[in-house]
Structure formats: structure tokens, C-alpha cells
Coordinates of C-alpha atoms and ligand atoms in Angstrom, one line a residue:
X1 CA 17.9 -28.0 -3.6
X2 CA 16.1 -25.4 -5.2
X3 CA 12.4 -25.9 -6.6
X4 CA 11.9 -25.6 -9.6
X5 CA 8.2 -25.2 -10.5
X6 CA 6.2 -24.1 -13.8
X7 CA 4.6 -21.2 -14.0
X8 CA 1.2 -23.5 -13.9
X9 CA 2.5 -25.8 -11.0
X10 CA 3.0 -22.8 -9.0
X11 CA -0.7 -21.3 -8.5
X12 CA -2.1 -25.2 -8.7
X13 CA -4.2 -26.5 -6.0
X14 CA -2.8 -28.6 -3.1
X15 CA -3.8 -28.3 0.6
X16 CA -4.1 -25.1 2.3
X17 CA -1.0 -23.9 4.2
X18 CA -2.2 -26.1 7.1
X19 CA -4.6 -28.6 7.1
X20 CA -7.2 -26.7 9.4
X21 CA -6.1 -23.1 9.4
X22 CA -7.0 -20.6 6.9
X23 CA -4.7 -17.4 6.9
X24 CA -5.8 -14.0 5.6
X25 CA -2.4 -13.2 3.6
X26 CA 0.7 -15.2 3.5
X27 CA 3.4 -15.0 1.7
X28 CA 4.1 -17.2 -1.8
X29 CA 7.8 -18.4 -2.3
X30 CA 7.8 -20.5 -4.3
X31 CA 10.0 -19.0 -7.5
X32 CA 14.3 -18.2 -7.0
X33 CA 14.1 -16.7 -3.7
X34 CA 16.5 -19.7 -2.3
X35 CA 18.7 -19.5 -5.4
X36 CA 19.6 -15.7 -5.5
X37 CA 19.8 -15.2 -1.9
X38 CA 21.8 -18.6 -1.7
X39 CA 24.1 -16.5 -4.5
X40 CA 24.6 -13.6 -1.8
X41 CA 26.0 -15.5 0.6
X42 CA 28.0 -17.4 -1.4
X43 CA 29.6 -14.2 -2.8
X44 CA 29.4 -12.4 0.2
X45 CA 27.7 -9.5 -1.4
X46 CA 24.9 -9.3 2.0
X47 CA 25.0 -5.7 2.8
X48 CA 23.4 -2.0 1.1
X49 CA 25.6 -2.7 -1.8
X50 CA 25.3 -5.2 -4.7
X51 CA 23.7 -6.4 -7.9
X52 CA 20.6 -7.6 -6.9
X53 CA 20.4 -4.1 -5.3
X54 CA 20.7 -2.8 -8.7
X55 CA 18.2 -5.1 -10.2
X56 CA 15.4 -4.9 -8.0
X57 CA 15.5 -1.1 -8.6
X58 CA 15.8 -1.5 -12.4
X59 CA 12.9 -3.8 -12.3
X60 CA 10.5 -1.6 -9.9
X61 CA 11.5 1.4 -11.8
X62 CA 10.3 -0.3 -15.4
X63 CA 7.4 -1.9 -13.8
X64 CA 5.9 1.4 -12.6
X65 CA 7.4 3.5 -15.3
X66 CA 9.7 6.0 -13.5
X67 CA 12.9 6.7 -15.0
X68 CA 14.0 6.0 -11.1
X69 CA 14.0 3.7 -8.2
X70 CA 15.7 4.1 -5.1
X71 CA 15.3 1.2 -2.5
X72 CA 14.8 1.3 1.1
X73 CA 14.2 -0.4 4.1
X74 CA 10.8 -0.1 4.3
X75 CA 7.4 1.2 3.0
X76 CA 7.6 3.7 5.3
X77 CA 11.3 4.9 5.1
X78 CA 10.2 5.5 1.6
X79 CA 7.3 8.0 2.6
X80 CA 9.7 9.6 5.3
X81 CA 11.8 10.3 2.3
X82 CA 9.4 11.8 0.1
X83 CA 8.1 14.1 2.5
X84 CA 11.7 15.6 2.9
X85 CA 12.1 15.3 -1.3
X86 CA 8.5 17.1 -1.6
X87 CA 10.4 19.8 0.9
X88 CA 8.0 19.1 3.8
X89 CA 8.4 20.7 7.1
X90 CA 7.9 21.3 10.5
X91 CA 3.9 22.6 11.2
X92 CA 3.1 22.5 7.6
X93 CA 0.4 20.1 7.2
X94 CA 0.1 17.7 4.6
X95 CA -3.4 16.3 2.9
X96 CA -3.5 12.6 3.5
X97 CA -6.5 9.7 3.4
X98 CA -8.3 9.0 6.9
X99 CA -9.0 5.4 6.3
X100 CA -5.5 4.0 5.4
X101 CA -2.9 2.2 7.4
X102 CA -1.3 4.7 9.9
X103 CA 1.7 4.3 8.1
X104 CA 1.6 7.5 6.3
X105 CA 0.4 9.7 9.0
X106 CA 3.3 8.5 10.7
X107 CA 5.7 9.9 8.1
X108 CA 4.3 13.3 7.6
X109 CA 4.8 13.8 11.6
X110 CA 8.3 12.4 11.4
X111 CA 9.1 16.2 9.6
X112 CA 7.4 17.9 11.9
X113 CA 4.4 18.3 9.5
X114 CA 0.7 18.1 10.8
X115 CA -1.7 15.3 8.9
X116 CA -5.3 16.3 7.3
X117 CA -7.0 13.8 7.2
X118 CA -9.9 13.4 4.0
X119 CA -12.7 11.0 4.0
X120 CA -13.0 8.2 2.1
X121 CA -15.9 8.5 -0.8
X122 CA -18.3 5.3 -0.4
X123 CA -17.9 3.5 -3.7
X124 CA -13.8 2.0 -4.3
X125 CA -13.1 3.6 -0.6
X126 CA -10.6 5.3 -1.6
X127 CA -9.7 9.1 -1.1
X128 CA -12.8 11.1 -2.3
X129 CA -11.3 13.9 -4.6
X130 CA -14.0 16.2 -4.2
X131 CA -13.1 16.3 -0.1
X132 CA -9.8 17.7 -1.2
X133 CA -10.9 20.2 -3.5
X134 CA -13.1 21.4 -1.2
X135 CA -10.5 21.4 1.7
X136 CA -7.9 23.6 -0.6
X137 CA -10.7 25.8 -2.6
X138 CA -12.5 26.4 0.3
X139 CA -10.5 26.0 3.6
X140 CA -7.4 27.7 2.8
X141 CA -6.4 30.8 1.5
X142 CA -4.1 30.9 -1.4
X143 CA -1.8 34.3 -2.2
X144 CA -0.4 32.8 -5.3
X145 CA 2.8 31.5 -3.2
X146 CA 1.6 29.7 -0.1
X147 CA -1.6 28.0 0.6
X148 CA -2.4 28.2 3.8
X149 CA -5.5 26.2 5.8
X150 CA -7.6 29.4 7.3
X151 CA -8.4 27.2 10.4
X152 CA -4.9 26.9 11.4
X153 CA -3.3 29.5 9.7
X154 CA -0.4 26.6 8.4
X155 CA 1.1 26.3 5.1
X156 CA -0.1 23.1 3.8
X157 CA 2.5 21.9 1.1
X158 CA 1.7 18.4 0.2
X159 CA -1.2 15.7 -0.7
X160 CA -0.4 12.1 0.1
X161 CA -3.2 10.1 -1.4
X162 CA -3.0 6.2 -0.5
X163 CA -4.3 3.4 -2.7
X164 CA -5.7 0.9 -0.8
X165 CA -6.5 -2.5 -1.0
X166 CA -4.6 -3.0 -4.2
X167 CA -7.5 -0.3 -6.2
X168 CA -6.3 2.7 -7.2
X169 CA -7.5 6.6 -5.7
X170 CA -8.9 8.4 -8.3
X171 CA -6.1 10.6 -9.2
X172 CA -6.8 12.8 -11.9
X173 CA -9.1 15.3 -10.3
X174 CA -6.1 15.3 -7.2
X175 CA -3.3 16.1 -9.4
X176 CA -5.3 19.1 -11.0
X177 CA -6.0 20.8 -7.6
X178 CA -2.3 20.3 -6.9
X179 CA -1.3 21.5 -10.3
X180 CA -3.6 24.8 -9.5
X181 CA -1.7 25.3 -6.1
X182 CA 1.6 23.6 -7.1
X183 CA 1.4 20.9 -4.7
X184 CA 4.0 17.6 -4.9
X185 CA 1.3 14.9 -4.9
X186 CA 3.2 11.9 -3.1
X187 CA 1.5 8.8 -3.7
X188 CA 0.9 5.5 -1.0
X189 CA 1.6 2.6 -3.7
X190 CA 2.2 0.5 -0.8
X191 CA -1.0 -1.3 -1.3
X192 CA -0.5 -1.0 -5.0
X193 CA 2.5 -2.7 -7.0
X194 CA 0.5 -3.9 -10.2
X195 CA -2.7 -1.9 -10.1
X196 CA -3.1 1.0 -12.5
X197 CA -4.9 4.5 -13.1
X198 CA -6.0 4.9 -16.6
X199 CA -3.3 2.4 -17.9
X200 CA -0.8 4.0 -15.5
X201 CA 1.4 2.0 -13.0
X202 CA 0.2 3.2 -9.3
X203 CA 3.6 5.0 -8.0
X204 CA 4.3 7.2 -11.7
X205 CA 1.5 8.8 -12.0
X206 CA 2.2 11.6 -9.2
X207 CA 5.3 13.4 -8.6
X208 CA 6.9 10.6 -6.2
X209 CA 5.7 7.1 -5.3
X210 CA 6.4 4.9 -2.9
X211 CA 5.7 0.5 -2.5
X212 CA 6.2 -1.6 0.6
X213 CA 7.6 -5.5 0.6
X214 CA 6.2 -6.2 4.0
X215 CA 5.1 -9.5 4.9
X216 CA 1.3 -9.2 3.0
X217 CA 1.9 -7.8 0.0
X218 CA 1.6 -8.6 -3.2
X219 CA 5.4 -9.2 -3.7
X220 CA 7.6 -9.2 0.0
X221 CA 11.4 -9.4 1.1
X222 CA 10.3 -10.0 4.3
X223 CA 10.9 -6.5 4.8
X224 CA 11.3 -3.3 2.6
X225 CA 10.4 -0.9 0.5
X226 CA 11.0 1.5 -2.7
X227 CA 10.8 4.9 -4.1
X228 CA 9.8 5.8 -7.6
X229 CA 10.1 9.2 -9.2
X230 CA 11.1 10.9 -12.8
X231 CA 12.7 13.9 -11.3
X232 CA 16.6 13.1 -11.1
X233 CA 17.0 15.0 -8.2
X234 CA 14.6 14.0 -6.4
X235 CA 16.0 10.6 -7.2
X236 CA 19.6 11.7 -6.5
X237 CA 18.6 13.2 -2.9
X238 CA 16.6 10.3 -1.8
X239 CA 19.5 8.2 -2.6
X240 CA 22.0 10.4 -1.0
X241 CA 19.1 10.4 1.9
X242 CA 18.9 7.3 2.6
X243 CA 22.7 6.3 2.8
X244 CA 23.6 8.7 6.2
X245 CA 23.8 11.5 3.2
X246 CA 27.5 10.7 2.3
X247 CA 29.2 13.7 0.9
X248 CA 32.7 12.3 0.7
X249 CA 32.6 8.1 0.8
X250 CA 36.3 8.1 1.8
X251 CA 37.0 10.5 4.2
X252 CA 33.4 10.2 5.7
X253 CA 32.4 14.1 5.1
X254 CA 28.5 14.4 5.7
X255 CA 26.9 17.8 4.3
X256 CA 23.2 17.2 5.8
X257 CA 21.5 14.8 8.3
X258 CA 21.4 11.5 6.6
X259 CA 19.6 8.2 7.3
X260 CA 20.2 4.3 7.4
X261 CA 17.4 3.4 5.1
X262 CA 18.7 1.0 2.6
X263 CA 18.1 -2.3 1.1
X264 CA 20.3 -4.9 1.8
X265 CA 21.2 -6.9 -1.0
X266 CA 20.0 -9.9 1.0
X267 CA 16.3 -8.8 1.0
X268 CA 16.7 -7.1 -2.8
X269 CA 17.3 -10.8 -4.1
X270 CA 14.6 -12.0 -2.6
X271 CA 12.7 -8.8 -4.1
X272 CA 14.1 -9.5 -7.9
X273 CA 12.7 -13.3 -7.6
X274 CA 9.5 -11.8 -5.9
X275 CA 9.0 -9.4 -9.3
X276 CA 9.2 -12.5 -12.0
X277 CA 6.2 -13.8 -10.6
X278 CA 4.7 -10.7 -9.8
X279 CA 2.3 -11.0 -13.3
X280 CA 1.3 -14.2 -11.9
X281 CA 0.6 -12.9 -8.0
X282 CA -1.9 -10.7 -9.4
X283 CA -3.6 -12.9 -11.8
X284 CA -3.7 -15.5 -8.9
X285 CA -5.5 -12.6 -6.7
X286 CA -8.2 -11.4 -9.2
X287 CA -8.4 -15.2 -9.9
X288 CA -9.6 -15.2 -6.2
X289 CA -11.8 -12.2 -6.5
X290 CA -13.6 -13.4 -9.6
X291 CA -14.7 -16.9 -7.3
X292 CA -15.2 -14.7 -4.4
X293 CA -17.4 -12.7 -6.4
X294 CA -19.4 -15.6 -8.0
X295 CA -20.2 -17.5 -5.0
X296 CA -20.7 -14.5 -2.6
X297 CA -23.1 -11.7 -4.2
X298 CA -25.7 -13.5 -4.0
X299 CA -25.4 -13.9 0.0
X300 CA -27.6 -11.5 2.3
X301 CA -26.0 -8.0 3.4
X302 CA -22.6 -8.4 2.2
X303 CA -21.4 -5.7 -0.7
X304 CA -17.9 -7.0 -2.6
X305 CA -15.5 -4.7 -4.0
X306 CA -15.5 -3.2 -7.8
X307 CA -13.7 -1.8 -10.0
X308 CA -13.6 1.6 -11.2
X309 CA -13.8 2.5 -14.9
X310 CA -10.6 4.1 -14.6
X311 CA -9.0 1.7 -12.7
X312 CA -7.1 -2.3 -12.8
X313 CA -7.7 -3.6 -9.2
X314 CA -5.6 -6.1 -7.8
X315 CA -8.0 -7.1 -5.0
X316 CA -4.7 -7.2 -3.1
X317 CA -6.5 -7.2 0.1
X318 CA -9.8 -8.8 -0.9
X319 CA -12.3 -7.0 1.6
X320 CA -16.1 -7.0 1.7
X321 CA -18.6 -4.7 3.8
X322 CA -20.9 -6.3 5.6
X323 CA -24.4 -4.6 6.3
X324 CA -25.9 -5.8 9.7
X325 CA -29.5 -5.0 9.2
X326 CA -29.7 -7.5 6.3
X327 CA -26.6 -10.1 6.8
X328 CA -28.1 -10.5 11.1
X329 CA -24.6 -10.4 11.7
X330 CA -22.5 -7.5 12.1
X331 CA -18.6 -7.6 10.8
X332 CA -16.7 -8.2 14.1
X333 CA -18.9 -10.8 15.1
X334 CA -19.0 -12.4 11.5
X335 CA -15.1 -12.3 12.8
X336 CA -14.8 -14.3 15.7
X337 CA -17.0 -16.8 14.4
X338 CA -15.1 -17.3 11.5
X339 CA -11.3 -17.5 13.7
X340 CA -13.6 -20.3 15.7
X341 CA -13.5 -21.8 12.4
X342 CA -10.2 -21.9 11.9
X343 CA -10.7 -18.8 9.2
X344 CA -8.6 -16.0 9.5
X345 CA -9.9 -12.4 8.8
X346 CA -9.5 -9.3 9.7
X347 CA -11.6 -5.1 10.0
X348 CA -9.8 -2.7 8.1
X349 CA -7.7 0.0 10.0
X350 CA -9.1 2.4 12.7
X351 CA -9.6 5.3 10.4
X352 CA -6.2 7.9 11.7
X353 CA -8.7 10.6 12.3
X354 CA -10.0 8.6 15.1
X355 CA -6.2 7.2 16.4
X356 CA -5.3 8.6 19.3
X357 CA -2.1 8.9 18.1
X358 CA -2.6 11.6 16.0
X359 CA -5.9 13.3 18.0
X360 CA -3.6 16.3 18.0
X361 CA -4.0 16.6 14.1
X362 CA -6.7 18.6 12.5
X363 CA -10.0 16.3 12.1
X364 CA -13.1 17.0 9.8
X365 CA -15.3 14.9 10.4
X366 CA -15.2 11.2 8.2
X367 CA -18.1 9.8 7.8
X368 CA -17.8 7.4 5.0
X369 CA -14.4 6.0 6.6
X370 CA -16.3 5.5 10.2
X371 CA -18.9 3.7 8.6
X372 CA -16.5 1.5 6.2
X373 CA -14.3 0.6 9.6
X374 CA -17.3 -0.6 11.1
X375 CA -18.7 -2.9 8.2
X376 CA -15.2 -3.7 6.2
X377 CA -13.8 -7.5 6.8
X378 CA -10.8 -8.7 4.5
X379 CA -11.5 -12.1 4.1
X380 CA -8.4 -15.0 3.4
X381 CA -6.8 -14.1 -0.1
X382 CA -3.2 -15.5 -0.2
X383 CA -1.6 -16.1 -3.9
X384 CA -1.5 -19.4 -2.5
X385 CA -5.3 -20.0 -1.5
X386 CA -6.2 -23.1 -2.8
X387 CA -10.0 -23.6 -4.4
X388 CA -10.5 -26.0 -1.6
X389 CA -9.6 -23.6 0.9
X390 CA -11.7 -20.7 -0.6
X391 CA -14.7 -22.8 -1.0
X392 CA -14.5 -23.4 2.5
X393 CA -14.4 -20.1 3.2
X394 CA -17.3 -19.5 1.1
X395 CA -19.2 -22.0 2.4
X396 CA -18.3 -21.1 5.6
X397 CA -19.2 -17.7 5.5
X398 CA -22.8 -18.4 3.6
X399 CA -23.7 -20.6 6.5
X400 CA -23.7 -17.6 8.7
X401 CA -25.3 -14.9 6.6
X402 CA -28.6 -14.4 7.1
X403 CA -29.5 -16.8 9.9
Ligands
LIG501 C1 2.2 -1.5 4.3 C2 1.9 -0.1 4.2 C3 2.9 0.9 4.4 C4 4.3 0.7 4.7 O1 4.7 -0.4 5.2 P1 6.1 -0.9 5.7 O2 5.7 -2.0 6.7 O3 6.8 0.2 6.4 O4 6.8 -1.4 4.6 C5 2.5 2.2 4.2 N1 1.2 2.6 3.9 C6 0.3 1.6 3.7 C7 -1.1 2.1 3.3 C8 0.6 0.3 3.9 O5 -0.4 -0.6 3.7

């Protein structure tokens, strides 16, 4: 039998998902997953092709404003895609935020292309504007064609800016720089379904966005991912793209390397009962960061996230820095002795500057994102958290401040 819970009954309290473990981010299913998947298999419409396929589009598409929406596998399928759509290629480099999940660092060397990696600024940690402009005005060379970074002498031909943690990049000042040397600005909503930029969905407000439904985000299929654009050919290419670039269905005539990157119809029910309760996932998270908020400022040493004037956070990933000097603790340690409490957290990402996989990519130095890695820990903030659980957390955490 499927459950059938009230809006309210969903986000009540109740015990934490297990008695004496506290997990960082777990998913919430608690709406019609079971009944539209249930429908799949009962109409056999599992595969890349079906209705639900065609809703979860429709619905990703209206929540982030695009007139498109082309699903995929994955979060990072998508950016793989949007680096060929924004006409990305081998040894051109592509601007992209140092402190971010690898993810799409990956993608832009999947073309070929060479990652530059900008720092974060120090206040929403997100991609600092100003370390772009100053990259493009000053360390390349434009002859009102190409621009080209004077270091390396390569064309660089995109800017990936990533969202993180569910707050939005500060996009305005990025799209004019691209605007001046007709850059595709390709944005990283993966961390971002529901936050906005000036009123706008995160994913519409550059050229191409992309989301992931990966395990800890907002909304999940257990796996996959979407694209979001206005331009219909871009729309039309990623979907011919992402289905092994079928020219001729029926006699199986392919024009152009193709790829296997599409939803199944399984996963894109699961995504359409994900995105009714979406509104409600978000309240539940800044629900979380409000009582985070209250009960932590006040602690010794530990800074909490804001929001920018320009921005609707999420707190997706609800993550506070953590200054040594003052809290007698430093972040990693803070770590361990919460996991021996049964608390899960976790640092943020090695910033990609500093990942060996990519020490063959042009580094500036990063400063802000070094020292954010070293004092950043995401504390437990699952739509499900119960108050019981966070207080724990809290008190948890204020017995260790400080001492
Ligand atoms: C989750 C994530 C992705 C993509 O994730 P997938 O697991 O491929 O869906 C890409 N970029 C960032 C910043 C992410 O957090």
C-alpha cells in the first residue's frame, strides 16, 4: 500500500532515521514515488521512453523557467552535454569555480577542454566575479573573435560558474564579462533546484543549466539529471545528444557521435513525485537553517552561512566554517568527535585546483577556497531531520565549542 500523508504529516517530527545515528543528507520519500513507479511496471513503460519522461521535463523546465528540458542520466551527463552544445573543444579551456564538487572539471576535460579554475570570494563562497573579470580583462587577449588566455596561448570559450550549497553565484557581473567576449555562460544548478538570483530560478538565468537527482539533493531519482535551456537548438541537439544521436530511428542511420545519456522512465517517475513536494523540501531545509541559526551563532568560532541580497538560499547543504583560534577545535577534529557521537558530517570538497586529478590544468593560486576547505563542515540537514535530532546536534556540537 501506498502512503498517503498530508502535506503537514510529512515534515512532522518522529524519531530520527535511526534511533542513534544522525545522517548528514538522506533522502525523503515519502510522497507518490511507490505509486508512479508501481504504474511503470505495471504498464511496462521502464525504459528512455514514456510519460513520466515527458513530465518530469515539463515540470523542471516550468520550475526553472526555460522554455526546455532535456533529461539525462546524470548531473554530470548534463554538463558533458553542455560543453559540446556551448561548442567546447579540445585545448580550449573553460572558466569554472575551484571550490566545487569535481564534477564539472570532469566534464570540461571529457571535450578535451582544459579547466581554470577561479577562487571562491569569502562571504556566500561562491565564485567571486571579480576573479573572472580579472582573468578575461587582464589574462587574455581578445582580437574581437577569440579570446585567448596569454599564459597559454588557448582559446578559452566558456564559463561554468557552480552554485553551491543550494546559494546562488552572483551571476550578473559573470554574464556581462561573457556578454563583452560572447562567452556561453553554462551554469552548475546541481546544487541548486529551488534557489534563485534576483527572483530568477538557478539553471535560466545563463545560456544552459544543468540539475543533478543524486542521492543528497534536494529532490533525487536515485540517480539523474536534467538540462535546461531557451535556445531550441541547443535543446534539439542535447536531445538528439543524448539518445546515440539518432538520425534515422528505423533504419538506425547515425550522422554524429552520440551518447546513452537518458532518463529512464523508471527514475523520471520517481523524479515527477520528487517535484510535488519540492516547495515543501525547501521550506523544510530553511526550516532547519533558521534553528540552526538560532541555537548556533551564539557558539564560539563558528560562522553560519547567509544570504545574499540578491539571492533565495536553500541551505541545501547546510555548512558552517569553523575558526580554530576561537572554537579550540579545528573542523576535522570537530569531525571525528561528532561521528563518535553518532553524528554524521562532512568538509567540503578538496578545492579541484589542488586535485591531483586535474594538477595538469592551469592553477592561480585560491586562497579563499584553501582556507574555506580547511574550516567548512556540513553539518546533518536531511528534509527529514527531526527537532529532536537537530537539537541533539546542537547540543552536541555546543558542548564541544570552546572547551
Ligand atoms: C552533484 C553534483 C554534480 C553532478 O552529480 P551527478 O552525481 O552526476 O548527478 C555536479 N556538480 C556539482 C557541484 C554537484 O554537487
Amino acid at each position: 500500500e501506498i502512503p498517503q500523508l498530508s502535506p503537514t504529516e510529512k515534515l512532522a517530527g518522529g524519531p530520527p532515521p535511526s534511533e542513534d545515528f544522525i545522517p548528514l543528507i538522506v533522502p525523503e520519500i515519502r510522497g507518490n514515488e511507490w505509486k508512479y513507479i508501481k504504474e511503470c511496471l505495471d504498464t511496462n513503460w521502464v525504459s528512455s521512453l514514456g510519460s513520466y519522461v515527458d513530465r518530469f521535463e515539463k515540470m523542471l523546465a516550468e520550475r526553472a523557467g526555460t522554455k526546455y528540458a532535456i533529461a539525462t542520466v546524470n548531473g554530470t551527463a548534463a554538463l558533458h552535454i553542455a560543453m559540446l552544445l556551448a561548442g567546447v573543444q579540445a585545448d580550449d579551456e573553460v572558466v569554472v569555480s575551484s571550490l566545487t564538487f569535481i564534477a564539472p572539471a570532469n566534464a570540461i576535460r571529457y571535450v578535451g577542454a582544459w579547466p581554470l579554475f577561479i577562487d571562491a570570494e569569502p562571504r556566500y563562497w561562491q565564485i567571486n566575479p571579480a576573479g573572472v573579470i580579472d582573468f578575461l580583462d587582464k589574462g587574455c587577449s581578445w582580437d574581437g573573435k577569440a579570446l585567448r588566455n596569454r599564459r597559454t596561448g588557448r582559446r578559452v570559450k566558456a564559463i561554468l560558474p557552480v552554485h553551491i550549497l543550494g546559494h546562488p553565484a552572483d551571476l550578473d557581473p559573470i554574464l556581462a564579462v561573457a556578454a563583452k567576449y560572447s562567452l556561453p555562460v553554462i551554469e552548475d544548478a546541481t546544487e541548486g533546484l529551488g534557489a534563485r538570483y534576483r527572483g530568477k530560478s538557478l539553471g535560466s538565468v545563463g545560456h544552459v543549466g544543468c540539475f543533478s537527482f543524486n542521492g543528497n539533493k534536494i529532490i533525487t531519482t536515485g540517480g539523474g539529471g536534467m538540462l535546461v535551456t531557451d535556445n531550441a537548438e541547443w535543446a534539439a541537439r542535447a536531445r538528439y545528444l543524448t539518445t546515440q544521436a539518432k538520425d534515422d530511428p528505423i533504419e538506425y542511420v547515425h550522422n554524429a557521435i552520440g551518447y546513452n545519456y537518458r532518463l529512464t522512465n523508471l527514475l523520471a517517475a520517481m523524479g515527477c513525485a520528487q517535484m510535488e513536494q519540492l516547495d515543501m523540501f525547501v521550506e523544510a531545509k530553511r526550516q532547519i537553517a533558521i534553528r540552526y541559526q538560532e541555537s548556533l551563532s551564539s557558539l564560539p568560532g563558528i560562522r553560519l552561512p547567509e544570504e545574499a541580497d540578491w539571492a533565495f538560499n536553500t541551505f541545501w547543504m547546510y555548512t558552517v566554517l569553523i575558526d580554530e583560534k576561537k572554537s579550540r577545535i579545528a573542523s576535522r577534529e570537530l569531525l571525528r568527535e561528532l561521528a563518535a557521537r553518532k553524528i554524521q558530517t562532512r568538509p567540503l570538497w578538496q578545492p579541484i585546483h589542488r586535485s591531483t586529478a586535474h594538477n595538469l590544468s592551469s592553477s592561480p593560486s585560491c586562497p579563499n577556497s584553501d582556507a574555506l576547505y580547511g574550516q567548512a563542515i556540513s553539518l546533518p540537514c536531511s528534509v527529514g531531520l527531526t527537532r529532536s535530532a537537530q537539537d541533539h546536534v546542537i547540543e552536541t556540537i555546543a558542548s564541544l565549542l570552546g572547551k
